[in-house]
XYZ file of C-alpha atoms in Angstrom:
610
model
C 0.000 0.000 0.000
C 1.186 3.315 -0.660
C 2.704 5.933 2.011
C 0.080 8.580 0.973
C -2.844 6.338 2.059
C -4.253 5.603 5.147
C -6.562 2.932 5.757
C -9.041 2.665 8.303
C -10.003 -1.076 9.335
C -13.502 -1.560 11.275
C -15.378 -4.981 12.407
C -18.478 -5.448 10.401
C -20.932 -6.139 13.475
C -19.394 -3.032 15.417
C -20.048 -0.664 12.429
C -23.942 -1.291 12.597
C -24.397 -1.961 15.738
C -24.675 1.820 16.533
C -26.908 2.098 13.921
C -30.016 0.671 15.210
C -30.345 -2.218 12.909
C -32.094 -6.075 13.791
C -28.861 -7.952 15.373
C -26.626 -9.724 12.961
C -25.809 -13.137 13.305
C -22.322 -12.977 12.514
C -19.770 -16.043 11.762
C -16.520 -13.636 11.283
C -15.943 -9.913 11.474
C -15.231 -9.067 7.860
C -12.894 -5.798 7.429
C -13.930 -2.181 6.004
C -12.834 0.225 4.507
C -13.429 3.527 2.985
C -11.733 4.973 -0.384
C -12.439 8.345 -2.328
C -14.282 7.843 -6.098
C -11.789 8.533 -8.667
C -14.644 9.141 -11.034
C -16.227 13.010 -11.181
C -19.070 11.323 -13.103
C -20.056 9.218 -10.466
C -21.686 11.142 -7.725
C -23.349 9.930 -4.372
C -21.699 7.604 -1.515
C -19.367 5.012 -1.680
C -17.923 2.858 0.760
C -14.448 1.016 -0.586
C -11.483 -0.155 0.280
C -9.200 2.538 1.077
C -9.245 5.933 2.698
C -6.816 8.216 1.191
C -5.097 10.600 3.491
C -6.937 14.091 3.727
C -9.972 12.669 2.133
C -13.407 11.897 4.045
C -16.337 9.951 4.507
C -19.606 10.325 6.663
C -22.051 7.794 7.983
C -24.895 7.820 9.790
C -22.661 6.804 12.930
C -19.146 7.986 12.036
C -17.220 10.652 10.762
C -13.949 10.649 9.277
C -11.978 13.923 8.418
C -10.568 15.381 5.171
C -12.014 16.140 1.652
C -15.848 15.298 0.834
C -16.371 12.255 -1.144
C -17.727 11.910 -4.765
C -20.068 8.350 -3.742
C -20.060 5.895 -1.366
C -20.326 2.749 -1.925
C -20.968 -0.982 -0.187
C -19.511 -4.021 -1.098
C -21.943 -7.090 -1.654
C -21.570 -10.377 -3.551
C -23.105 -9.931 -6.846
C -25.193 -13.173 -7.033
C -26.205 -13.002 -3.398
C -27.635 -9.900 -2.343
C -31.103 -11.186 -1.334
C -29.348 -13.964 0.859
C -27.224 -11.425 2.498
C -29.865 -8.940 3.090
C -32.091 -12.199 4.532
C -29.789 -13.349 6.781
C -28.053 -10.530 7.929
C -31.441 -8.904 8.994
C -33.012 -12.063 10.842
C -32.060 -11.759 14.419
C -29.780 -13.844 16.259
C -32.182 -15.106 19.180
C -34.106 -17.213 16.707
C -36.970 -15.019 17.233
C -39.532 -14.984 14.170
C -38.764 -11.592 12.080
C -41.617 -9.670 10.149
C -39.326 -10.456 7.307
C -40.424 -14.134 7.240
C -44.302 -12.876 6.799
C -43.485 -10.808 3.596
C -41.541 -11.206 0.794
C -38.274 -9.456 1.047
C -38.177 -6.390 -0.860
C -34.535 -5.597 -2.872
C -34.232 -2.001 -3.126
C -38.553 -1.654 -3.846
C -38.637 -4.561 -6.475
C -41.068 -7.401 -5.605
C -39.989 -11.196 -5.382
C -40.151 -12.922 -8.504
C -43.720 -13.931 -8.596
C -44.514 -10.500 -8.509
C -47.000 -10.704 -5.872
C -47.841 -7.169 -4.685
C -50.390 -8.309 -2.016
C -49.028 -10.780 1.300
C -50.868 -14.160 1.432
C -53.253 -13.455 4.883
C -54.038 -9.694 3.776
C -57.522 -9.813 5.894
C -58.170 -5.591 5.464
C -57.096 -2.477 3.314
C -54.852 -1.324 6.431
C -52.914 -4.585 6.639
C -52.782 -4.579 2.858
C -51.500 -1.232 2.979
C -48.724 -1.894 4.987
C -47.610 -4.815 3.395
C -47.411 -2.578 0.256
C -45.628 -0.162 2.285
C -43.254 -2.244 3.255
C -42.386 -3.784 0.191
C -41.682 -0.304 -0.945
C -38.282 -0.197 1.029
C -35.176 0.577 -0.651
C -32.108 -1.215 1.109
C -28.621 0.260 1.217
C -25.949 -1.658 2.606
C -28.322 -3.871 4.081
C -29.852 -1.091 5.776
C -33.689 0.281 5.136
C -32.850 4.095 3.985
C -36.502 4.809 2.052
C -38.980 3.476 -0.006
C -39.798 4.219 -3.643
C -42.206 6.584 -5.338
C -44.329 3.604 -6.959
C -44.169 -0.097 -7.477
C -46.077 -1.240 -10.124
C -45.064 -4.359 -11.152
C -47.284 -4.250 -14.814
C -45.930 -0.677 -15.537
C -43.621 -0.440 -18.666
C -42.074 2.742 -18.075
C -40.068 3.162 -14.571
C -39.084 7.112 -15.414
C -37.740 7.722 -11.884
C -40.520 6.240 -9.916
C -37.888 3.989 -8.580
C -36.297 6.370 -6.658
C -36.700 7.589 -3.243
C -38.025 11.519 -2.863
C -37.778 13.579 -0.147
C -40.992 14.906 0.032
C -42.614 11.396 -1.260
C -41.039 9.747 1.623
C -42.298 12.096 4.393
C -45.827 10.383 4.829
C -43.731 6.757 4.444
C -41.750 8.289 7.369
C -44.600 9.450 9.550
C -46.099 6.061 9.131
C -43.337 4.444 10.689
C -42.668 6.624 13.298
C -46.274 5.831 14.323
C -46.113 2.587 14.034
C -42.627 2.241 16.576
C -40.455 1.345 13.268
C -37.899 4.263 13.680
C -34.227 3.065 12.116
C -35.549 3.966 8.659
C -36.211 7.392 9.116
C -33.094 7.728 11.302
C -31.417 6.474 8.493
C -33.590 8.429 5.542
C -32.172 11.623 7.652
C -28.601 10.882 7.978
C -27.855 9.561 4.857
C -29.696 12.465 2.821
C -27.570 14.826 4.660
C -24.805 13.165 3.343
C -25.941 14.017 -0.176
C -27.043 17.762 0.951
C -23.370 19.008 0.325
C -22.388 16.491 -2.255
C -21.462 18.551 -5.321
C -24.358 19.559 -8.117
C -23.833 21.386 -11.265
C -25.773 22.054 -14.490
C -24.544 23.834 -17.205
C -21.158 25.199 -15.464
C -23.558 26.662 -13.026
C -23.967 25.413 -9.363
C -26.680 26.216 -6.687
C -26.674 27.192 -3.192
C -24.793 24.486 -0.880
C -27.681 24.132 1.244
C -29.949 22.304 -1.685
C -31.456 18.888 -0.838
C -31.385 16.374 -3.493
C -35.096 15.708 -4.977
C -34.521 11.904 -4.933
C -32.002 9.506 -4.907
C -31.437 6.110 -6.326
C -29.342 2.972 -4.733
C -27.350 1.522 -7.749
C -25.764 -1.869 -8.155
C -22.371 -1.134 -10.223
C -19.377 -3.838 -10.824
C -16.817 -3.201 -8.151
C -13.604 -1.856 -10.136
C -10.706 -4.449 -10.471
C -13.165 -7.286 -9.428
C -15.925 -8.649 -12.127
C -17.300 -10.902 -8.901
C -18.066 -8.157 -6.800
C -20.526 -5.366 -6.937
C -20.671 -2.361 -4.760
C -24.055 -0.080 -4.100
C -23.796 3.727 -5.010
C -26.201 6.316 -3.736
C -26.744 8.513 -6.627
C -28.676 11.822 -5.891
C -30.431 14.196 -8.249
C -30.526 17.846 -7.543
C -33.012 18.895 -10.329
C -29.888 18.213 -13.022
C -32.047 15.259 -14.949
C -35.683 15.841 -13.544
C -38.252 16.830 -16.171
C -37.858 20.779 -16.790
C -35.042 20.754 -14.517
C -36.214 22.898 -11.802
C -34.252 22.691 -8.274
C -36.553 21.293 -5.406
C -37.154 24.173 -2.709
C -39.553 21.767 -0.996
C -36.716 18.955 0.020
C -34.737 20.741 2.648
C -37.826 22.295 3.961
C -39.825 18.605 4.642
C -36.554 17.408 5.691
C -36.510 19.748 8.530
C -40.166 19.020 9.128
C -39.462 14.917 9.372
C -36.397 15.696 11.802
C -38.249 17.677 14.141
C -40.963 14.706 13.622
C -38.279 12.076 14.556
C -37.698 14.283 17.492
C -40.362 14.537 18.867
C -41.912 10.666 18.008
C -39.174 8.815 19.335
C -37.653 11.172 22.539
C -34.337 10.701 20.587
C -32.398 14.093 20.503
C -29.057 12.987 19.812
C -30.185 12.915 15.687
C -30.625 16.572 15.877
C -27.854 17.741 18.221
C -25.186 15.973 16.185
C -22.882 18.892 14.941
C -22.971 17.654 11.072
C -27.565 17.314 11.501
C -26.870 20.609 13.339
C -24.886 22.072 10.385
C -27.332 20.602 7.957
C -30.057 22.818 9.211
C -27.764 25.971 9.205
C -26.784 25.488 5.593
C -30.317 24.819 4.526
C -31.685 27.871 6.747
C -28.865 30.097 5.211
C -30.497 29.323 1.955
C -33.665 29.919 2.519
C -32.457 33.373 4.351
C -30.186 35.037 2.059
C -30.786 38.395 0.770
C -32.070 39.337 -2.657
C -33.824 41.282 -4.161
C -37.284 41.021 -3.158
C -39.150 43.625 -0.667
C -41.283 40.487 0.915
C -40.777 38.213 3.796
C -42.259 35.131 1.346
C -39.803 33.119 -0.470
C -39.381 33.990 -4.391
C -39.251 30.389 -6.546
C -39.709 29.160 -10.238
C -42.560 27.190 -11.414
C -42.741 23.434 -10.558
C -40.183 23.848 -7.544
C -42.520 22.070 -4.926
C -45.187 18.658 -5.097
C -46.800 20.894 -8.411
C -42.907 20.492 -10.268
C -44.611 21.437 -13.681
C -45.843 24.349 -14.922
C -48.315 25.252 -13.561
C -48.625 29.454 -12.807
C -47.159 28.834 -9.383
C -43.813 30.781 -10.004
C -43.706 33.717 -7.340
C -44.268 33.086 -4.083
C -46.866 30.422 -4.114
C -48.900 29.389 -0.589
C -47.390 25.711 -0.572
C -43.849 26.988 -0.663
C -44.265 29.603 2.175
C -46.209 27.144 4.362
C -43.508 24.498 4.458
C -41.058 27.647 4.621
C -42.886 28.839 7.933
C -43.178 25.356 9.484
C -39.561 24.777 8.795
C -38.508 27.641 10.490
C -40.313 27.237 13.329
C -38.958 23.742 14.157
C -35.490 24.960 13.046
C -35.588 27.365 15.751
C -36.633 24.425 18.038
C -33.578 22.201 17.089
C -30.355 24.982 16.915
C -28.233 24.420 19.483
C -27.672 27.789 22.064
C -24.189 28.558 20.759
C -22.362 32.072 19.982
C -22.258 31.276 16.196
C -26.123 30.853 15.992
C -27.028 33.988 17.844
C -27.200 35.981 14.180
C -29.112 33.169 12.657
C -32.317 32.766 15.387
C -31.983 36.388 15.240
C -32.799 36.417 11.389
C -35.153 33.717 11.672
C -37.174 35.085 14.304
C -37.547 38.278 12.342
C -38.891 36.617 9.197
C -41.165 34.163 10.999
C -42.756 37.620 12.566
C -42.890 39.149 8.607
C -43.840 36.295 6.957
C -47.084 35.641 9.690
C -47.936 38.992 9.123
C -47.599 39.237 5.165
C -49.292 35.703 4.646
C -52.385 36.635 7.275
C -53.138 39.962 6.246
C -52.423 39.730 2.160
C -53.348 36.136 1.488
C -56.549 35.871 3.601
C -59.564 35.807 1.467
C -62.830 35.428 2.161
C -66.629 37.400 1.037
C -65.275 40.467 2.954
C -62.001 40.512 1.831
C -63.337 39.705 -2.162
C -65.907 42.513 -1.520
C -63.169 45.025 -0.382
C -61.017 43.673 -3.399
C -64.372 44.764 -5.504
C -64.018 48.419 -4.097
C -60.382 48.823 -4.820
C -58.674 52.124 -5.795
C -55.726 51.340 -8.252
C -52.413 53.320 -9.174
C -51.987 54.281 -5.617
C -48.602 56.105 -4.805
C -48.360 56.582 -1.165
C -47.003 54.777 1.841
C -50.591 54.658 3.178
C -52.245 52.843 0.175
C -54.845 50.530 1.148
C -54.329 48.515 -2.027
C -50.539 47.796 -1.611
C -50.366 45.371 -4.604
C -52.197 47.165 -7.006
C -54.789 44.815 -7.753
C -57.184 45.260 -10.293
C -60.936 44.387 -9.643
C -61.425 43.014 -12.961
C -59.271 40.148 -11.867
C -61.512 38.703 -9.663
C -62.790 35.347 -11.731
C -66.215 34.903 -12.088
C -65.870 31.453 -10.950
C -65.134 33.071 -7.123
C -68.065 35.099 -6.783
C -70.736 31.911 -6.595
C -68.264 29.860 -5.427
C -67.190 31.695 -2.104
C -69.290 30.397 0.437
C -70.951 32.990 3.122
C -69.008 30.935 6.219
C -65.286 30.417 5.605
C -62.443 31.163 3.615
C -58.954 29.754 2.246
C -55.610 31.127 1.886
C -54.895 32.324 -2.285
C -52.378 30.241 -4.036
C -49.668 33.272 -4.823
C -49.961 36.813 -4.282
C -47.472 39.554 -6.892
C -47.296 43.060 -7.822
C -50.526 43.840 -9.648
C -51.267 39.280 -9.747
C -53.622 37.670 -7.408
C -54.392 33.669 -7.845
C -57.394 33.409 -6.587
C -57.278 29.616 -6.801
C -57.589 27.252 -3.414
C -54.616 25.170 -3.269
C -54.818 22.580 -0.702
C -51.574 21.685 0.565
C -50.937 25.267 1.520
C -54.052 25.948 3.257
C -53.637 22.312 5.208
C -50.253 23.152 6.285
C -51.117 26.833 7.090
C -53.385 25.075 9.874
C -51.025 22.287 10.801
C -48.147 25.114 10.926
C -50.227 28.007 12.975
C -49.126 29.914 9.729
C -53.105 30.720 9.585
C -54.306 32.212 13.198
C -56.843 30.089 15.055
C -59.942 31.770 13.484
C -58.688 31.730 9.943
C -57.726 27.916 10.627
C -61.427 26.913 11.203
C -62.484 28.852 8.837
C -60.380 27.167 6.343
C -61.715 23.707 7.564
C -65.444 25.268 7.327
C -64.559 26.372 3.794
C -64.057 22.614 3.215
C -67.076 21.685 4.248
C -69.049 23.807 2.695
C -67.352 22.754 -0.651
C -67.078 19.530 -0.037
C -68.905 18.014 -3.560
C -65.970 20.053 -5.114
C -63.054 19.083 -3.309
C -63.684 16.031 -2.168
C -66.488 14.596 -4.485
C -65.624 10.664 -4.659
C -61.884 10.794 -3.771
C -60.215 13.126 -1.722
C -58.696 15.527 -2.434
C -58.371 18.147 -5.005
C -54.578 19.298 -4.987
C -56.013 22.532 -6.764
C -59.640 24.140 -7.262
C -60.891 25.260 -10.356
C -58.999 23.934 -13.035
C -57.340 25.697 -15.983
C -59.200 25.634 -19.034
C -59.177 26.393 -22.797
C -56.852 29.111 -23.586
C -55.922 29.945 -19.650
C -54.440 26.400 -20.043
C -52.705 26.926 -23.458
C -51.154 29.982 -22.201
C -50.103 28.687 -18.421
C -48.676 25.069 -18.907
C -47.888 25.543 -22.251
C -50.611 22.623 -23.476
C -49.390 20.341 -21.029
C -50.868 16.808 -21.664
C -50.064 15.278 -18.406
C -51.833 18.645 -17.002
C -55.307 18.607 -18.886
C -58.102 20.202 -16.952
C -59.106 18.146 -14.417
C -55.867 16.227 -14.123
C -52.786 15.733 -12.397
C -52.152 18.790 -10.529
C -54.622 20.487 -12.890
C -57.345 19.940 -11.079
C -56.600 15.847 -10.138
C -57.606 14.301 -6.601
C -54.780 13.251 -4.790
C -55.108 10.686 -1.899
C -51.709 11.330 -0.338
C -53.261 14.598 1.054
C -55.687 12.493 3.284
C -53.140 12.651 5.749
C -52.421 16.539 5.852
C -56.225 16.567 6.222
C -56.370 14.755 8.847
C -53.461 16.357 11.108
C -55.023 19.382 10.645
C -58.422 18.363 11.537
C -57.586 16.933 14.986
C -55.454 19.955 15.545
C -58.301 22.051 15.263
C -60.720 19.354 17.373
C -62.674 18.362 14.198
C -61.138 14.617 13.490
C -64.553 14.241 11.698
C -63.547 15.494 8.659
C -60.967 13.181 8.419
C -62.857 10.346 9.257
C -65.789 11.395 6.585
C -62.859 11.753 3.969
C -60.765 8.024 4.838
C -64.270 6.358 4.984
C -64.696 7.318 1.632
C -61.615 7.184 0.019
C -61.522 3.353 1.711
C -64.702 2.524 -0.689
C -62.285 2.360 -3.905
C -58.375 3.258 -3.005
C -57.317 -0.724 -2.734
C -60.199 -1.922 -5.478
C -58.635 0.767 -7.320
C -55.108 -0.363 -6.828
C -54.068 2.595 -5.171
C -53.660 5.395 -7.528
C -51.499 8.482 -7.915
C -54.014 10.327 -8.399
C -57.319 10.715 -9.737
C -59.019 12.468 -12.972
C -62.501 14.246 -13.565
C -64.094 16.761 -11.536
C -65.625 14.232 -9.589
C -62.574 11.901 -9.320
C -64.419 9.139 -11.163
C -61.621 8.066 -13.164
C -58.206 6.898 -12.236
C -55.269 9.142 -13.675
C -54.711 8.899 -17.185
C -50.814 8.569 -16.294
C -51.055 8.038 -13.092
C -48.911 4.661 -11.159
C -50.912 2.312 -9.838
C -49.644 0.977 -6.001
C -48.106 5.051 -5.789
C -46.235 4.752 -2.185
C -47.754 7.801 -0.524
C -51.106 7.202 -1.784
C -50.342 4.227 0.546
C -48.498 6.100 3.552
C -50.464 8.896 3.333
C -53.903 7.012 4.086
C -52.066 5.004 6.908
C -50.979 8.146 8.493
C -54.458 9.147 8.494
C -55.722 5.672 9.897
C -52.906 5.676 12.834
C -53.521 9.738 13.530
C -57.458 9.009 13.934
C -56.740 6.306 16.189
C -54.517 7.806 18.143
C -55.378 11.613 17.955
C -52.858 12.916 20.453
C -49.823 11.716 18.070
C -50.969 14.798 15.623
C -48.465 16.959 18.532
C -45.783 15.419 16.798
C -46.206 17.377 13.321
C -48.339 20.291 14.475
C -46.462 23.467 15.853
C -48.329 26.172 18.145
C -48.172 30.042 18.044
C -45.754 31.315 21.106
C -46.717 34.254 23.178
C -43.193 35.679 21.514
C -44.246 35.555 18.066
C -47.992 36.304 18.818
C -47.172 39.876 20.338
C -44.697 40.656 17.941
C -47.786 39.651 15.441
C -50.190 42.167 16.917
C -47.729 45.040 17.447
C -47.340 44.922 13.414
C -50.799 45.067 13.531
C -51.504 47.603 15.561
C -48.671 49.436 14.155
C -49.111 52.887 11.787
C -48.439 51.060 8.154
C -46.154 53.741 7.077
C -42.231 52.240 7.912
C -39.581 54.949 8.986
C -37.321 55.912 6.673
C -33.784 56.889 6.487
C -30.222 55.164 6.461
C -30.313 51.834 7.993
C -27.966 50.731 10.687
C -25.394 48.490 9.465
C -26.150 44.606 11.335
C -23.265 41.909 11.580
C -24.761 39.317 9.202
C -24.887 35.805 10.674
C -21.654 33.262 9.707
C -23.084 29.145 9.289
């Protein structure tokens, strides 16, 4: 071996043992070790057998010092992965193992008779999870995810086979609930790893902070040796996703499931370790850097969150500054009290106090607000205007005016200079409650807004991911005649079943789990018979998706987070965040406060260092 390398030896069983895996039944204690990826081209995590000097490599458990690594990758005999996975999972006591009541799962593919149901499936909940589980992507023998779909008849994989950030959320949740923590202590750490991992398109590379959209496990020959094979983590930052648009959403849910883990399990150490710790600074930093923009909301491109086509959303649309908020809030939460992250809780309680503000008082809509819209005075110069935005009345749709019911209201989708879209998107609005984004009254009367529009939101599937749809030349212009968008569709218009579980925290947060259980009970008439869609076409939701995957993962996750949550109501704590007094009299003050803002030089503040 050459001087210039170092190599770093480890016993197999000690390695995992720290990482909360089933107990290995171990005949030897094979060596490890850890090498950089020559290759630029392949990008992701690698685990090899040498560790050059200087260089490094992070995992879940251990940290070793030096450059960042292109991949890492695990070393696995090529014609016996299944075997290995088997028996290194069973444990050692001889106790029976859930794994010998499924099939086992390699990286989300079925066994080979392509069974997608278990033998004794006796409801749609157990079928569900065995679904669920069967879903699991494996890396290094360890559960790190599950896939967007499994479909066994589908032709065309695209990248349903990989493992998204935001798709795995409700897979996450579900597990937590259910006890089943190592894979989302494991979806956490090892996505981190990938947060800093480098990401370029066109000689041009984003903000540090950026969490990958997905990521796929991938079983390449191990170099030098035909009879080995080694599995690569390979992310993608928005460099090969369609349109090519980075995802805003991933760092923000990723915060959101950490807190989650948190809070679930009673395990802190995830979120105090310094890397998880600078994770959340880099992402925060990100999300907090100045620009150009006079408002507190975050400014993104079209097709940058669960909508990631276009769709009109590009601005500062509701989804987007709902995750924002929540992810801020349980940021501040997790940072560590330490001299370097004064600055930083300092800029994040400031925004969290300006974006409350902005969102409740210029997104609120309801018949009074649409009425005072009505009234408007436009081309208003003046620090005092009443219309800040310069709306026009004429923009109000003619849709809105019978739609809006007398009792309740909704959050609008995106709110510019002189652009209102009136449309109800629900993801924002459910989030908003689950959040406290939307104060107490404007969070029930959300919730009574969905009531009294129930036939249109929820019809025979919940729930509409959008309301109305675009039509005729509004959706020539907007999606640029998007065929996967048609009215009615996909997220123009299309049910969705993953949000039954948004629904439902948000319901028992406000004390009205009867929603909820009016929308499972009906989505449990046709979601399994149905083979549990992506989503749902029609304004009714009669039909299944034209394109949509049939056994989608978090149509799956998303109604057993509903099931567990209305079972066990008081678990909703875990994802719901409350108001402080702090924030809540800062709030009014703004209120309260003369409009017009002081002007003059501003005083020069030390910007925060992450």
């Amino acid at each position: 071996m050459a001087a210039s390398e170092t190599v770093l030896r480890l016993p197999l069983g000690s390695l995992f043992s720290s990482c909360h895996l089933p107990s290995f039944s171990l005949n030897s204690t094979p060596l490890l070790s850890f090498k950089p990826s020559s290759s630029r081209k392949r990008r992701g995590l690698r685990c090899t057998n040498t560790l050059a000097r200087g260089d490094t490599f992070q995992s879940p458990d251990c940290v070793f010092k030096g450059k960042k690594l292109q991949s890492t990758r695990c070393r696995c005999q090529r014609n016996d992965v299944e075997e290995d996975i088997r028996s290194n999972l069973l444990p050692s006591d001889g106790l029976k193992s859930d794994l010998d009541e499924m099939p086992l799962p390699v990286n989300g593919n079925l066994s080979s008779n392509g069974s997608t149901q278990s033998a004794g499936t006796n409801s749609i909940e157990d079928e569900a999870w065995d679904l669920l589980r069967q879903s699991i992507v494996y890396y290094c023998g360890s559960p790190i995810g599950t896939i967007a779909a499994n479909d066994p008849n589908s032709t065309s994989v695209l990248n349903y086979d990989q493992v998204f950030i935001r798709d795995f959320i409700p897979s996450g949740i579900a597990f937590l609930l259910k006890g089943e923590y190592d894979i989302v202590r494991n979806f956490i750490l090892y996505t981190l790893q990938l947060q800093s991992w480098e990401k370029t398109m066109d000689c041009h590379s984003p903000g540090q902070g950026l969490m990958p959209a997905s990521f796929k496990v991938k079983t390449v020959p191990l170099d030098g040796d035909d009879s080995l094979t080694e599995e690569v983590l390979d992310p993608d930052f928005g460099e090969a996703a369609i349109g090519r648009v980075a995802p805003v959403d991933s760092g923000l849910w990723w915060i959101i499931l950490l807190r989650a883990y948190g809070k679930c399990t009673g395990d802190v150490s995830v979120q105090e370790r310094v890397d998880v710790q600078t994770g959340i600074k880099m992402i925060l930093k990100l999300c907090l850097a100045d620009g150009f923009d006079m408002f507190p909301t975050l400014l993104v491109t079209d097709g940058s969150c669960m909508i990631d086509r276009r769709m009109g959303i590009h601005g500062h649309p509701l989804e987007i500054q709902a995750l924002f908020y929540s992810a801020l809030v349980c940021a501040r939460e997790m940072l560590t009290p330490e001299d370097g992250s004064a600055d930083l809780i300092r800029a994040l309680n400031n925004r969290l106090v300006a974006l409350s503000f902005h969102i409740r008082e210029y997104y609120w809509l309801d018949m009074k607000k649409i009425n005072e819209i009505y009234r408007y005075q436009t081309e208003e110069y003046s620090y005092d205007a009443v219309n800040k935005f310069n709306i026009y009345p004429d923009q109000i749709p003619s849709w809105l005016v019978d739609f809006m019911p007398n009792r309740g209201g909704y959050l609008i989708g995106n709110l510019q200079p002189a652009h209102m879209d009136f449309r109800f998107f629900s993801l924002g609005n459910l989030w908003s409650i689950v959040s406290s984004l939307a104060t107490n009254d404007q969070s029930h009367a959300i919730l009574d807004f969905v009531e009294a529009k129930w036939a249109e939101l929820v019809a025979d599937m919940p729930f509409k991911i959008c309301y109305p749809a675009m039509e005729g030349e509004e959706w020539r212009i907007i999606t640029g005649s998007d065929p996967k968008n048609t009215p009615w569709s996909y997220h123009n218009g299309g049910s969705w079943p993953t949000l039954l579980w948004q629904l439902t925290v948000a319901s028992i947060k406000m004390g009205r789990p009867e929603i909820a259980e009016k929308a499972v009970e009906l989505a449990e008439r046709r979601i399994a018979i149905d083979k549990w869609p992506e989503y749902y076409d029609t304004k009714r939701a009669r039909f299944i998706g034209k394109q949509a995957r049939l056994y989608q993962t978090w149509s799956i996750a998303g109604y057993l987070v509903a099931k567990l949550l209305l079972a066990n109501p008081s678990a909703a704590k875990f994802l719901t965040s409350e108001e402080d007094s702090d924030l809540r009299n800062a709030f009014s003050c703004m209120i309260s406060a003369n409009p017009r803002r002081t002007r003059g030089r501003k005083k020069t503040q030390q910007p925060f260092i992450v």
